[in-house]
Short mmCIF file of C-alpha atoms in Angstrom, two decimals:
data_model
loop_
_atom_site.label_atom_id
_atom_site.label_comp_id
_atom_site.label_asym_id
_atom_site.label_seq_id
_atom_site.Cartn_x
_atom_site.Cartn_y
_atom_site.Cartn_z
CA UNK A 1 9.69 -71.02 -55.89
CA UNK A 2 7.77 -69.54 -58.65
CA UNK A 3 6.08 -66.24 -58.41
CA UNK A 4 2.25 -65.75 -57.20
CA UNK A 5 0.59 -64.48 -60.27
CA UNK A 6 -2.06 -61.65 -59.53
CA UNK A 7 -5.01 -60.37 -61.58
CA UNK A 8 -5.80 -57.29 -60.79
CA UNK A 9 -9.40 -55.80 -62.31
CA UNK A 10 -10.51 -52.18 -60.94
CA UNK A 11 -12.48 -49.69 -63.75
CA UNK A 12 -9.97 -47.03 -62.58
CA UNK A 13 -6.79 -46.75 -64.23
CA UNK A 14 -4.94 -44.44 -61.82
CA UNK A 15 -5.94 -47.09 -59.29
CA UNK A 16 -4.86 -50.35 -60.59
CA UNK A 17 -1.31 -48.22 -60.86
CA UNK A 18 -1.13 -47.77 -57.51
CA UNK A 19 -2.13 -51.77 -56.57
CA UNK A 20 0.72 -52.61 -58.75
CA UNK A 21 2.94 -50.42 -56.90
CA UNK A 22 1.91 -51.73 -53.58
CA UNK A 23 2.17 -55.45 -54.63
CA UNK A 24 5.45 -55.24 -56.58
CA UNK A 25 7.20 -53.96 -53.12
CA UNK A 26 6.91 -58.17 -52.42
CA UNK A 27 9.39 -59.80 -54.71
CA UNK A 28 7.61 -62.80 -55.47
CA UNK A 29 3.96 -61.36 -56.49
CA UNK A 30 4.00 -60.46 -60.05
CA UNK A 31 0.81 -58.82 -61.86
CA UNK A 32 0.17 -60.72 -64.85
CA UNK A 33 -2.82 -58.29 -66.23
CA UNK A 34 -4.85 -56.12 -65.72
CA UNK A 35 -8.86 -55.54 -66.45
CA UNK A 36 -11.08 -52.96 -66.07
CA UNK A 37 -14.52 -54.54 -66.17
CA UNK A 38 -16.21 -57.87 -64.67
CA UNK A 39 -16.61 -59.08 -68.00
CA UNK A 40 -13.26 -59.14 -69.11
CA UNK A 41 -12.23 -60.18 -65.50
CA UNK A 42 -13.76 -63.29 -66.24
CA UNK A 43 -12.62 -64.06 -69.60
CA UNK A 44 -8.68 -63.22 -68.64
CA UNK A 45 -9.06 -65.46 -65.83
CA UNK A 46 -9.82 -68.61 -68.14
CA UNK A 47 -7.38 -68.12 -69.96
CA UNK A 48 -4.77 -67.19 -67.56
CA UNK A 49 -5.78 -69.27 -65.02
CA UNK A 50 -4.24 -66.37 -61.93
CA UNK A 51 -3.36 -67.73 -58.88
CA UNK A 52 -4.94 -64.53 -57.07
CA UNK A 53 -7.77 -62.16 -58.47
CA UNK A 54 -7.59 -58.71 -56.93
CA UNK A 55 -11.35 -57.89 -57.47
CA UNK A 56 -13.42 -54.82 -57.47
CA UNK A 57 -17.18 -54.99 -56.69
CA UNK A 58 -18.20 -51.79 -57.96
CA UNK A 59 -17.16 -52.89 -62.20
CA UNK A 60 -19.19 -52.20 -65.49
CA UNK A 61 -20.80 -55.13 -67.69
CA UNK A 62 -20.28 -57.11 -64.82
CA UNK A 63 -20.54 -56.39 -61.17
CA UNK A 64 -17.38 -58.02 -59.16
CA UNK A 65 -19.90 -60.32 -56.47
CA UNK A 66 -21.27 -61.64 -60.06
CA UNK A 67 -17.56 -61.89 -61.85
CA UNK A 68 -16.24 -63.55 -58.88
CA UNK A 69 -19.01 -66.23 -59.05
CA UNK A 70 -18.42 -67.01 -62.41
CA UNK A 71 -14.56 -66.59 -62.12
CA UNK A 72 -14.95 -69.43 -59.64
CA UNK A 73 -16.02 -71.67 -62.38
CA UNK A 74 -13.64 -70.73 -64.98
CA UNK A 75 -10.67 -70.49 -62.46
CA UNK A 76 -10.88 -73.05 -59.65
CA UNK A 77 -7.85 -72.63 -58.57
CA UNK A 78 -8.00 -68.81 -59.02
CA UNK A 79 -8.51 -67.40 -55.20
CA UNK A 80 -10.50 -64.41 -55.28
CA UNK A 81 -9.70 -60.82 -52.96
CA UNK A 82 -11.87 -58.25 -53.33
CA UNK A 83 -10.30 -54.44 -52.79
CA UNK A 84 -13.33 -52.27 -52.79
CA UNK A 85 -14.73 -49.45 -51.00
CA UNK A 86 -17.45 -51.45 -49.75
CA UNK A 87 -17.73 -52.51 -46.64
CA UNK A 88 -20.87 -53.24 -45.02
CA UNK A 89 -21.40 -56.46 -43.31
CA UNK A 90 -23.47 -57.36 -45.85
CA UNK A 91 -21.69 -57.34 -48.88
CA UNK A 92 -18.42 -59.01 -47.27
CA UNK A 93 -21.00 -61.79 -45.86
CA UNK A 94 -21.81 -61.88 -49.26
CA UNK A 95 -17.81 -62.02 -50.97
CA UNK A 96 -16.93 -64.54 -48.83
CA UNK A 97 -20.12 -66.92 -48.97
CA UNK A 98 -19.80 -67.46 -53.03
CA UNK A 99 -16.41 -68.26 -52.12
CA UNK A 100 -13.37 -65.15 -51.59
CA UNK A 101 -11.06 -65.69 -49.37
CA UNK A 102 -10.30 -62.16 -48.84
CA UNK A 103 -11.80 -58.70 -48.36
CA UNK A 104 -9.52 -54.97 -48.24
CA UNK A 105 -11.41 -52.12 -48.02
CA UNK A 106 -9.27 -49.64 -50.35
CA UNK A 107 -8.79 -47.08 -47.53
CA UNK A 108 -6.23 -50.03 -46.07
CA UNK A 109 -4.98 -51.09 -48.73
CA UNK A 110 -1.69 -49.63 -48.21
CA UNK A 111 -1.90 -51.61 -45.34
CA UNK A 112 -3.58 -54.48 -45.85
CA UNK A 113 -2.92 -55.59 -49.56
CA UNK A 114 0.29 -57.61 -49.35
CA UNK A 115 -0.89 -59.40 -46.05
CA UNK A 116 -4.48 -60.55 -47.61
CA UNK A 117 -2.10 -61.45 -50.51
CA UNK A 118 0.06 -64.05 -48.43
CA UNK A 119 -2.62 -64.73 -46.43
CA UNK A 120 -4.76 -66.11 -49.36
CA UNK A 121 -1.88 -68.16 -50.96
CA UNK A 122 -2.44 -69.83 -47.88
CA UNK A 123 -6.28 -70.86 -48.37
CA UNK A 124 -6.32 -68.64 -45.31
CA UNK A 125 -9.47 -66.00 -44.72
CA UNK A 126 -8.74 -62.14 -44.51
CA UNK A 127 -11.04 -59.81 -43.52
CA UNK A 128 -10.54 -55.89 -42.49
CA UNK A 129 -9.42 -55.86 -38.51
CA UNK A 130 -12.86 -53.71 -38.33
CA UNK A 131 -15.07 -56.22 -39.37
CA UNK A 132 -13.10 -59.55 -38.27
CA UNK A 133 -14.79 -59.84 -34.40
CA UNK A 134 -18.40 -60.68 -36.65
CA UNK A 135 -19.38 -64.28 -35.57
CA UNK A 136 -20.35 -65.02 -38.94
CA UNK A 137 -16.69 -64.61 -40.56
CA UNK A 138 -15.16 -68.07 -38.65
CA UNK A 139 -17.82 -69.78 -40.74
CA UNK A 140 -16.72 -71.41 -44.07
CA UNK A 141 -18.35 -70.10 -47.11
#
């Protein structure tokens, strides 16, 4: 079985490190790149074509709600997962409605991470265990 291959695009270096570290504890996820900025999130995913995009929101050029969008074009088959400090009702309403499949709030993603992971490969929702009694979140986006 051939390996997931994961984006991951956060603006903070030290960060992205530590992602790496906590997906590379699951032998078949390997990170193919990293970015650092919704722009460039959205040109590496055309060309690499990722099977999963770890996703900030809060990225220069290019916030990630508007990356992921266009991401979704470039990428069909790229599933998106954000892994922000956001995490208002609002704004994960919002991920999942232009079409993530998951949401990790950073504080979990220790966690979190490697379960949204599997749980995307899937086509499977994941939301934080916080927010995942909302009505709204058993709706298809």
């Amino acid at each position: 079985m051939a390996a997931v291959r994961i984006f991951i695009v956060d603006d903070y270096e030290p960060w992205r490190r530590a992602v790496r570290s906590i997906l590379q504890r699951q032998e078949d996820l390997e990170v193919i790149c990293e970015g650092s900025d919704g722009l460039e999130a959205v040109q590496q995913s055309a060309e690499l074509q990722p099977d999963v995009v770890v996703l900030d929101i809060g990225l220069p050029n290019l916030d990630g709600l508007e990356a992921a969008r266009q991401i979704r074009k470039v990428s069909p088959g790229s599933k998106i997962l954000f892994l922000t400090m956001q995490d208002s009702p609002e704004v994960v309403r919002e991920a999942l409605m232009i079409g993530a499949l998951g949401f990790v709030i950073k504080l979990d993603a220790a966690s979190d991470l490697l379960l949204a992971v599997n749980t995307v490969m899937r086509n499977q929702r994941f939301v934080p265990r916080r927010l995942s009694p909302m009505p709204w979140m058993i709706q298809e986006g």
